[in-house]
Coordinates of C-alpha atoms in Angstrom, one line a residue:
Chain A
M187 CA 7.4 25.3 30.4
I188 CA 6.2 26.6 27.1
E189 CA 2.6 25.7 26.4
Q190 CA 1.6 25.5 22.7
R191 CA -2.0 25.3 21.7
Y192 CA -3.4 23.9 18.4
R193 CA -6.8 23.6 16.9
T194 CA -7.5 21.1 14.2
D195 CA -10.3 19.2 12.5
I196 CA -8.7 15.9 12.8
L197 CA -6.1 14.8 15.3
V198 CA -4.1 11.7 14.6
V199 CA -2.2 10.1 17.5
G200 CA 0.6 8.0 16.1
A201 CA 2.6 8.4 12.9
G202 CA 3.3 4.8 11.9
P203 CA 1.8 3.5 8.7
A204 CA -1.8 3.4 10.0
G205 CA -1.6 7.0 11.2
V206 CA 0.2 8.3 8.1
A207 CA -2.4 6.7 5.8
A208 CA -5.3 8.0 7.9
A209 CA -3.9 11.5 8.0
F210 CA -3.2 11.6 4.3
R211 CA -6.6 10.4 3.3
A212 CA -8.3 12.7 5.8
A213 CA -6.4 15.7 4.4
E214 CA -7.6 14.9 0.8
S215 CA -10.9 16.6 1.4
G216 CA -9.3 19.8 2.7
A217 CA -9.7 19.0 6.4
R218 CA -7.0 20.4 8.7
V219 CA -5.1 17.4 10.0
L220 CA -2.5 17.3 12.8
V221 CA -0.4 14.2 13.6
V222 CA 1.5 13.8 16.9
D223 CA 3.9 11.1 17.7
D224 CA 6.1 10.1 20.6
N225 CA 9.0 9.5 18.3
P226 CA 11.0 12.4 16.9
Q227 CA 10.3 11.3 13.3
C228 CA 7.4 10.1 11.2
G229 CA 7.2 6.4 10.3
G230 CA 6.5 4.6 13.6
Q231 CA 8.5 1.4 14.3
I232 CA 8.4 -0.4 10.9
W233 CA 9.3 2.7 8.9
R234 CA 11.8 4.0 11.5
A235 CA 14.5 6.0 9.9
D236 CA 17.7 4.1 9.4
S237 CA 21.0 5.8 9.9
K238 CA 22.7 3.6 7.3
K239 CA 20.1 2.4 4.9
A240 CA 17.4 4.0 2.7
L241 CA 13.7 3.0 3.5
D242 CA 11.9 0.8 1.0
K243 CA 9.6 2.0 -1.8
D244 CA 6.4 1.7 0.1
A245 CA 7.7 3.6 3.1
T246 CA 9.2 6.4 0.9
K247 CA 5.9 6.7 -1.1
W248 CA 3.8 7.3 2.0
L249 CA 6.3 9.5 3.9
D250 CA 6.7 11.6 0.8
R251 CA 3.0 11.9 0.4
I252 CA 2.7 13.2 4.0
R253 CA 5.5 15.6 3.6
D254 CA 4.0 17.1 0.4
S255 CA 0.5 17.3 1.9
S256 CA -1.1 19.9 4.1
V257 CA -0.8 17.5 7.1
K258 CA 1.1 19.0 10.0
F259 CA 3.4 16.7 12.0
L260 CA 4.6 17.2 15.5
G261 CA 7.2 14.7 16.8
G262 CA 8.6 14.0 20.2
L263 CA 5.2 14.4 22.0
K264 CA 3.6 11.8 24.2
V265 CA -0.2 12.3 24.5
F266 CA -1.0 11.8 28.2
D267 CA -4.4 13.2 29.1
R268 CA -7.8 14.5 27.9
P269 CA -8.4 17.4 30.2
E270 CA -11.9 18.0 28.6
P271 CA -13.8 16.4 25.7
G272 CA -12.3 17.4 22.4
V273 CA -8.9 18.3 23.8
M274 CA -5.8 16.2 24.2
R275 CA -2.6 17.2 26.1
A276 CA 0.8 16.0 25.2
E277 CA 4.3 16.6 26.7
G278 CA 7.6 17.0 24.9
F279 CA 11.1 17.4 26.2
D280 CA 10.7 21.2 26.6
Q281 CA 7.1 21.9 25.8
V282 CA 3.5 21.0 26.5
V283 CA 0.9 20.9 23.8
A284 CA -2.9 21.2 24.1
C285 CA -4.8 20.3 20.9
R286 CA -8.5 20.9 20.3
F287 CA -10.0 18.7 17.7
E288 CA -13.3 17.7 16.1
K289 CA -12.4 14.1 15.4
L290 CA -9.7 11.8 16.8
I291 CA -7.9 8.9 15.1
L292 CA -5.8 6.7 17.4
A293 CA -3.0 4.9 15.7
T294 CA -1.0 4.0 18.8
G295 CA 0.5 0.8 17.4
A296 CA 1.8 -2.2 19.3
R297 CA 4.6 -3.1 21.6
E298 CA 6.5 -6.3 22.1
R299 CA 5.4 -8.7 24.7
F300 CA 8.2 -9.5 27.2
L301 CA 8.1 -12.7 29.3
P302 CA 10.1 -13.0 32.5
F303 CA 12.9 -15.6 32.9
P304 CA 16.0 -15.6 35.0
G305 CA 18.4 -13.0 33.7
W306 CA 15.8 -11.1 31.5
T307 CA 16.6 -7.9 33.3
L308 CA 20.4 -7.9 32.4
P309 CA 21.7 -5.1 30.2
N310 CA 21.9 -6.1 26.5
V311 CA 18.8 -8.4 26.9
T312 CA 16.5 -6.4 24.7
G313 CA 13.3 -6.8 22.7
S314 CA 13.9 -8.2 19.2
G315 CA 12.3 -5.2 17.7
G316 CA 14.0 -3.3 20.5
L317 CA 17.4 -4.2 19.3
Q318 CA 16.5 -3.4 15.7
A319 CA 15.3 0.0 16.8
L320 CA 18.6 0.7 18.5
V321 CA 20.6 -0.5 15.6
K322 CA 18.6 1.6 13.1
A323 CA 19.3 4.6 15.3
G324 CA 23.0 4.0 15.0
L325 CA 24.1 1.4 17.5
P326 CA 27.2 -0.3 16.0
I327 CA 26.5 -4.1 15.7
E328 CA 29.1 -5.4 13.3
G329 CA 30.7 -8.6 14.6
K330 CA 28.4 -8.8 17.7
R331 CA 27.1 -12.2 18.5
I332 CA 23.3 -12.2 18.9
V333 CA 20.7 -14.7 19.9
V334 CA 17.3 -13.9 18.6
A335 CA 14.5 -15.5 20.6
G336 CA 10.8 -15.4 21.5
S337 CA 8.0 -15.6 19.0
G338 CA 6.6 -14.1 15.9
P339 CA 7.5 -13.1 12.3
L340 CA 9.4 -10.2 13.7
L341 CA 12.2 -12.5 14.9
L342 CA 13.0 -13.4 11.3
A343 CA 12.8 -9.8 10.1
V344 CA 15.1 -8.6 12.9
A345 CA 17.6 -11.5 12.4
G346 CA 17.7 -10.7 8.6
Y347 CA 18.2 -7.0 9.3
L348 CA 21.0 -7.5 11.9
K349 CA 22.8 -10.0 9.7
E350 CA 22.8 -7.5 6.9
R351 CA 24.4 -5.0 9.2
G352 CA 27.2 -7.4 10.0
A353 CA 26.0 -9.1 13.2
K354 CA 26.7 -12.8 13.8
I355 CA 23.3 -14.3 14.5
Q356 CA 24.0 -17.4 16.6
I357 CA 20.6 -18.9 16.5
I358 CA 16.9 -18.0 16.1
A359 CA 14.8 -19.6 18.8
E360 CA 11.0 -19.7 18.1
Q361 CA 8.7 -21.0 20.8
T362 CA 5.9 -22.1 18.5
R363 CA 5.5 -25.6 17.1
R364 CA 6.7 -26.5 13.6
F365 CA 3.3 -27.7 12.8
D366 CA 1.7 -24.3 13.4
L367 CA 4.3 -22.7 11.1
V368 CA 3.6 -25.2 8.4
K369 CA 0.0 -24.3 8.5
L370 CA 0.9 -20.6 8.3
G371 CA 3.2 -21.5 5.4
L372 CA 0.3 -23.0 3.5
R373 CA -1.7 -19.8 4.0
L374 CA 1.2 -17.8 2.5
L375 CA 0.7 -19.7 -0.7
K376 CA -2.5 -17.7 -1.2
C377 CA -0.7 -14.4 -0.6
P378 CA 2.0 -13.8 -3.2
K379 CA 3.4 -10.6 -1.6
K380 CA 3.9 -12.3 1.7
L381 CA 5.3 -15.4 0.1
Q382 CA 7.9 -13.3 -1.7
Q383 CA 8.8 -11.6 1.6
A384 CA 9.2 -15.0 3.3
F385 CA 11.3 -16.3 0.5
D386 CA 13.6 -13.3 0.5
L387 CA 14.0 -13.6 4.2
K388 CA 14.8 -17.3 4.0
M389 CA 17.5 -16.6 1.5
K390 CA 18.9 -13.9 3.7
L391 CA 19.0 -16.1 6.7
Q392 CA 20.7 -19.1 5.0
G393 CA 23.1 -20.8 7.3
I394 CA 21.5 -19.5 10.5
P395 CA 19.7 -22.2 12.6
Y396 CA 16.0 -21.5 13.0
L397 CA 14.7 -23.7 15.8
T398 CA 11.1 -24.1 16.6
N399 CA 9.8 -25.5 19.9
C400 CA 12.7 -23.6 21.4
W401 CA 12.9 -20.8 23.9
P402 CA 15.3 -19.2 26.4
V403 CA 15.2 -20.5 30.0
S404 CA 17.8 -18.2 31.4
A405 CA 20.4 -15.5 30.6
S406 CA 23.5 -14.8 32.6
G407 CA 26.4 -12.4 32.7
R408 CA 28.2 -10.1 35.2
N409 CA 27.3 -6.6 34.2
A410 CA 25.5 -7.5 30.9
V411 CA 24.4 -10.7 29.2
E412 CA 27.2 -13.1 28.3
S413 CA 25.3 -16.3 27.7
V414 CA 21.8 -17.6 27.2
T415 CA 20.5 -21.1 28.0
L416 CA 18.0 -22.4 25.4
Q417 CA 15.7 -25.3 25.7
Q418 CA 14.2 -27.5 23.0
G419 CA 12.4 -30.6 24.2
P420 CA 14.5 -32.4 26.7
K421 CA 17.7 -30.6 25.5
E422 CA 19.2 -27.6 27.2
W423 CA 22.4 -25.9 26.2
A424 CA 24.1 -22.5 26.6
V425 CA 25.0 -20.1 23.8
S426 CA 27.5 -17.2 24.3
C427 CA 26.3 -13.9 23.0
D428 CA 26.7 -10.1 23.3
Y429 CA 23.0 -9.5 22.9
L430 CA 19.9 -11.5 23.5
A431 CA 17.1 -10.0 21.4
C432 CA 14.0 -11.5 22.8
G433 CA 10.3 -10.6 22.3
F434 CA 7.2 -12.7 22.3
H435 CA 5.1 -11.3 19.4
L436 CA 3.2 -8.1 19.7
L437 CA 0.5 -6.5 21.8
P438 CA -1.8 -3.6 20.9
N439 CA -1.2 -0.3 22.7
T440 CA -4.7 0.4 24.1
E441 CA -4.0 2.7 27.0
L442 CA -5.1 5.9 25.4
A443 CA -8.3 4.3 23.9
E444 CA -9.1 2.9 27.4
L445 CA -8.6 6.4 28.9
L446 CA -11.1 7.7 26.4
G447 CA -13.6 5.0 27.3
C448 CA -13.4 2.9 24.2
R449 CA -14.6 -0.7 24.3
I450 CA -11.7 -3.2 24.4
E451 CA -12.2 -6.7 23.1
K452 CA -9.7 -9.5 23.5
G453 CA -6.9 -6.9 24.2
S454 CA -7.6 -4.8 21.2
V455 CA -9.7 -1.7 20.6
W456 CA -13.1 -2.6 19.2
V457 CA -14.0 -0.8 15.9
D458 CA -17.0 -0.9 13.5
E459 CA -16.7 -1.3 9.8
F460 CA -15.5 2.4 9.4
Q461 CA -12.9 1.9 12.1
E462 CA -15.0 4.0 14.5
T463 CA -14.7 2.9 18.2
S464 CA -17.5 2.6 20.6
V465 CA -17.0 6.4 21.3
Q466 CA -18.5 8.5 18.5
G467 CA -16.1 10.5 16.5
L468 CA -13.1 8.5 17.7
Y469 CA -11.5 6.1 15.3
C470 CA -8.8 3.5 15.8
V471 CA -6.5 2.0 13.1
G472 CA -3.6 -0.3 12.8
E473 CA -2.1 -2.6 15.4
S474 CA -4.0 -0.9 18.4
C475 CA -7.2 -2.5 17.1
G476 CA -5.6 -5.9 16.4
V477 CA -2.1 -6.9 15.4
G478 CA -2.1 -7.4 11.7
G479 CA 1.0 -6.0 10.1
L480 CA 1.8 -3.2 7.6
E481 CA -0.7 -3.9 4.8
L482 CA -3.6 -4.1 7.2
A483 CA -2.5 -1.0 9.0
L484 CA -2.4 1.0 5.8
V485 CA -5.8 0.0 4.6
E486 CA -7.4 0.6 8.0
G487 CA -5.8 4.0 8.1
E488 CA -7.2 4.8 4.7
V489 CA -10.7 3.7 5.7
A490 CA -10.7 5.8 8.9
G491 CA -9.2 8.8 7.1
W492 CA -12.0 8.8 4.5
A493 CA -14.7 7.8 7.0
A494 CA -13.8 10.6 9.4
T495 CA -14.2 13.1 6.5
N496 CA -17.5 11.7 5.4
L497 CA -16.2 9.9 2.3
K498 CA -17.7 6.7 3.4
E499 CA -18.1 5.4 -0.2
K500 CA -14.4 5.7 -0.8
A501 CA -13.8 3.9 2.5
R502 CA -16.1 1.1 1.4
E503 CA -13.9 0.4 -1.6
R504 CA -11.2 -0.8 0.7
F505 CA -13.3 -3.2 2.7
S506 CA -12.5 -6.3 0.6
E507 CA -8.8 -5.7 0.8
R508 CA -9.1 -5.2 4.5
R509 CA -11.0 -8.4 4.9
K510 CA -8.1 -10.2 3.1
W511 CA -5.4 -8.9 5.4
R512 CA -7.5 -9.5 8.5
G513 CA -7.8 -13.1 7.5
F514 CA -4.1 -13.3 7.1
A515 CA -3.5 -11.6 10.4
A516 CA -5.8 -14.1 12.2
G517 CA -3.8 -17.0 10.8
L518 CA -0.6 -15.3 11.8
N519 CA -1.7 -14.6 15.4
R520 CA -2.9 -18.2 15.8
A521 CA 0.5 -19.5 14.6
F522 CA 2.4 -17.6 17.3
E523 CA 0.2 -18.3 20.3
L524 CA 2.2 -18.7 23.5
R525 CA 2.7 -22.2 24.8
R526 CA 1.9 -23.0 28.4
E527 CA 5.5 -24.2 29.2
L528 CA 6.6 -20.5 29.1
K529 CA 4.6 -20.0 32.3
K530 CA 7.2 -22.1 34.1
L531 CA 10.2 -19.9 33.2
P532 CA 10.3 -17.6 36.2
T533 CA 11.9 -18.9 39.4
P534 CA 10.7 -17.5 42.7
E535 CA 13.5 -14.9 42.6
T536 CA 12.8 -13.7 39.1
F537 CA 11.6 -10.1 39.0
I538 CA 8.3 -9.9 37.2
C539 CA 7.9 -6.1 37.6
R540 CA 11.2 -4.5 36.5
C541 CA 10.3 -1.0 37.7
E542 CA 9.6 -2.0 41.3
D543 CA 11.7 -5.3 41.4
V544 CA 8.8 -7.4 42.5
P545 CA 9.8 -11.1 42.4
F546 CA 7.6 -14.0 41.2
S547 CA 7.3 -15.4 44.7
R548 CA 5.6 -12.3 46.0
L549 CA 3.0 -12.4 43.3
Q550 CA 2.0 -16.0 43.6
S551 CA -0.2 -15.3 46.7
E552 CA -2.1 -12.4 45.0
H553 CA -5.4 -13.0 43.2
S554 CA -5.7 -10.0 40.9
W555 CA -3.8 -7.2 39.2
R556 CA -5.3 -4.8 41.6
S557 CA -4.3 -6.7 44.7
A558 CA -0.8 -7.2 43.3
K559 CA -0.5 -3.4 42.8
L560 CA -1.8 -2.6 46.3
Q561 CA 0.2 -5.2 48.1
T562 CA 3.4 -5.5 46.1
R563 CA 3.7 -2.3 44.0
C564 CA 3.8 -4.6 40.9
G565 CA 2.9 -2.3 37.9
M566 CA 3.2 0.9 39.9
G567 CA 6.5 2.1 38.5
P568 CA 7.3 4.4 35.6
C569 CA 6.3 1.9 32.8
Q570 CA 2.8 1.9 34.4
G571 CA 2.5 -1.9 33.9
R572 CA 3.2 -1.8 30.2
V573 CA 5.8 -4.6 30.6
C574 CA 4.7 -6.6 33.6
G575 CA 0.9 -6.2 33.0
P576 CA 0.9 -8.5 29.9
A577 CA 3.4 -10.8 31.7
T578 CA 1.1 -11.3 34.7
E579 CA -1.9 -11.7 32.4
F580 CA -0.1 -14.6 30.8
L581 CA 1.3 -16.0 34.0
F582 CA -1.6 -15.6 36.3
G583 CA -4.6 -14.7 34.0
W584 CA -5.0 -11.3 35.6
K585 CA -6.8 -8.5 33.7
T586 CA -5.0 -5.2 33.9
E587 CA -7.4 -2.4 34.5
S588 CA -8.1 1.2 35.6
V589 CA -6.1 3.3 33.1
R590 CA -6.0 6.8 34.5
P591 CA -4.3 10.1 33.5
P592 CA -1.5 10.6 33.0
V593 CA -1.2 7.8 30.5
F594 CA 2.6 8.3 30.5
P595 CA 4.7 9.7 33.4
V596 CA 4.9 13.5 33.0
R597 CA 6.2 16.5 34.9
L598 CA 3.7 17.9 37.4
G599 CA 3.8 21.3 35.5
S600 CA 2.6 19.6 32.3
F601 CA -0.7 18.7 34.0
V602 CA -1.6 22.3 34.8
P603 CA -2.8 24.4 31.9
S604 CA -1.2 27.9 31.8
S605 CA -3.5 30.6 33.1
A606 CA -5.9 32.4 30.7
G607 CA -4.0 35.7 31.0
D608 CA -0.8 34.3 29.3
A609 CA -2.6 31.8 27.1
P610 CA -0.7 31.6 23.8
A611 CA -2.5 32.0 20.6
E612 CA -3.9 28.8 18.9
S613 CA -2.2 27.8 15.7
Chain B
M57 CA 22.1 21.0 10.2
P58 CA 25.6 20.1 11.4
E59 CA 26.9 16.6 10.6
F60 CA 28.0 15.9 14.2
V61 CA 27.1 17.1 17.6
T62 CA 29.0 16.9 20.9
I63 CA 27.2 16.0 24.1
W64 CA 28.5 15.5 27.6
I65 CA 27.9 12.1 29.3
N66 CA 28.8 11.9 32.9
G67 CA 31.3 14.7 32.3
S68 CA 32.9 13.2 29.2
A69 CA 32.5 14.7 25.7
V70 CA 30.9 12.3 23.1
R71 CA 30.7 13.2 19.4
V72 CA 27.9 11.5 17.5
P73 CA 26.1 12.1 14.2
A74 CA 23.4 14.7 14.4
G75 CA 20.0 13.0 14.8
T76 CA 21.4 10.3 17.1
P77 CA 19.1 9.4 20.1
V78 CA 20.7 10.0 23.5
S79 CA 20.4 6.2 24.2
I80 CA 22.7 5.4 21.3
A81 CA 25.3 8.0 22.4
V82 CA 25.3 6.5 25.9
L83 CA 25.8 3.0 24.5
M84 CA 28.5 4.2 22.1
A85 CA 30.3 5.8 25.1
G86 CA 30.5 2.3 26.5
H87 CA 27.8 2.3 29.1
S88 CA 25.5 -0.7 28.8
E89 CA 24.3 0.1 32.3
F90 CA 22.0 3.2 32.3
R91 CA 20.7 3.0 35.8
R92 CA 20.4 0.8 38.9
S93 CA 17.0 -0.7 39.7
V94 CA 15.4 -0.2 43.1
S95 CA 17.2 -3.3 44.4
G96 CA 20.5 -2.3 42.8
E97 CA 20.6 -4.4 39.6
P98 CA 22.2 -2.9 36.5
R99 CA 19.7 -2.0 33.7
G100 CA 19.8 -0.8 30.1
P101 CA 17.4 -0.3 27.2
L102 CA 14.8 -3.0 26.7
C103 CA 12.1 -1.9 24.3
G104 CA 13.9 0.8 22.2
M105 CA 10.7 2.6 21.7
G106 CA 9.7 4.6 24.7
I107 CA 7.6 2.1 26.6
C108 CA 9.7 0.4 29.2
M109 CA 11.5 3.4 30.8
E110 CA 14.6 1.3 31.4
C111 CA 16.8 3.7 29.4
R112 CA 15.9 6.8 31.5
V113 CA 18.6 9.2 32.3
Q114 CA 19.0 12.8 33.4
I115 CA 19.2 15.3 30.5
D116 CA 20.0 19.0 31.1
N117 CA 19.0 18.6 34.7
Q118 CA 15.7 17.1 33.8
A119 CA 15.1 13.8 35.6
H120 CA 13.7 10.6 34.2
C121 CA 14.1 11.4 30.4
R122 CA 13.6 8.4 28.1
S123 CA 17.0 8.5 26.3
C124 CA 15.7 6.4 23.3
Q125 CA 13.1 9.1 22.4
I126 CA 15.2 12.2 22.7
L127 CA 17.8 13.3 20.0
C128 CA 21.2 14.6 21.0
Q129 CA 21.5 18.4 20.8
E130 CA 24.8 20.2 20.8
G131 CA 26.1 20.8 24.3
M132 CA 23.5 18.6 26.0
T133 CA 24.5 17.2 29.4
V134 CA 23.5 13.7 30.3
R135 CA 23.9 11.8 33.5
T136 CA 23.3 8.1 33.8
H137 CA 22.1 6.5 37.1
D138 CA 19.4 9.2 37.4

């Protein structure tokens, strides 16, 4: 295994909008900035390169800025450990990287929340953003029948995107109440940019039923999903489909921050006004410190990039804009809170942990995440509880805990630094 | 960079545009089932972004590779049901 070593002033983990903005602003003062990301390319999820369609103006502007700057980008690397203070280790397909840094900015983004229901483990039952990512990467979708379900603004964006690419969207099932969406709609009136986006989406989605108070109760099929049963009030009915794209809003990725000892509050990384975490010299930006969308991620990134390079006055200039987007994000997250009825979706046989195939019935007698891990192997598989952890938190109220290295599964050899004799030069 | 690359999936050649993730090549080759779970259920990609590990396959004899995060390279050999 080739081990590559780097030394940088500022290391940014995550190359989505928040990481890109942070890196660009940090590099302005002449600091050496290195960005690493698990994905092969810069842009994260929302600016994921599309095999068929050019990115929008905002995305192009920021990605061009990064390309033309002194910022160095390394893709295809998952950061999995901090072997000593000031060093992070990352693994790629055919290499290991050790990076020594002065300051660290975490921009690890968010993932979709998945909730278990009978049939949710079938092939072609994907996340909503999950299916979008696959299609952007080149999955042909023309003419495919798709049910989009779950919760959050992402459902609409995904449905709009898939429709544009020729898919037949059967229905969009949103679990939240119409009343909560109306409240959110009123908030949009104060936010012209978001209002415009919502209006454009509405036009794009004309003719597609968007049902609120509606959610999937089961999916069925032989080797892959063929049909999904939806529920709305007392009504239950089946819809045939080739894909069920289902995700229940987003969750911050906090594992790396937890490993580094950062304080976590309400599921997000706690930060001060300069985006600095409870650990000095360690910043956190974007969705990992609270799901808030693109605009908030960008402004948080800029604040951290400037603050980490001692340009605190510049950072301050962005505070009022950040306040505005945080207010909007709070309204958004309230509107898509999960309803209690969703806790009743799993049957005793439904697998909650997909890695270890642990059914709901085996977890009902456990009292904590830890006991479930020890007694049933729930959360002990390769995803390390990233999927079932949030599900059990919702179903049973368990707190997932004890993040330890490696934060991602890696090869044993990646853990062991190459010996001093053959240590490669730092670049 | 070449416009297309050829990779081998379970012994069959598959030609895809350069820059395509392995997961998409596997799906385009007609496999919605990437692996079997510990109790024998068919599984395929869920999250599309390297979190869930459901799309893992063997690539160039390396076990447990997340196919959604690795791009096809000319001549790569991929085995599903890793």
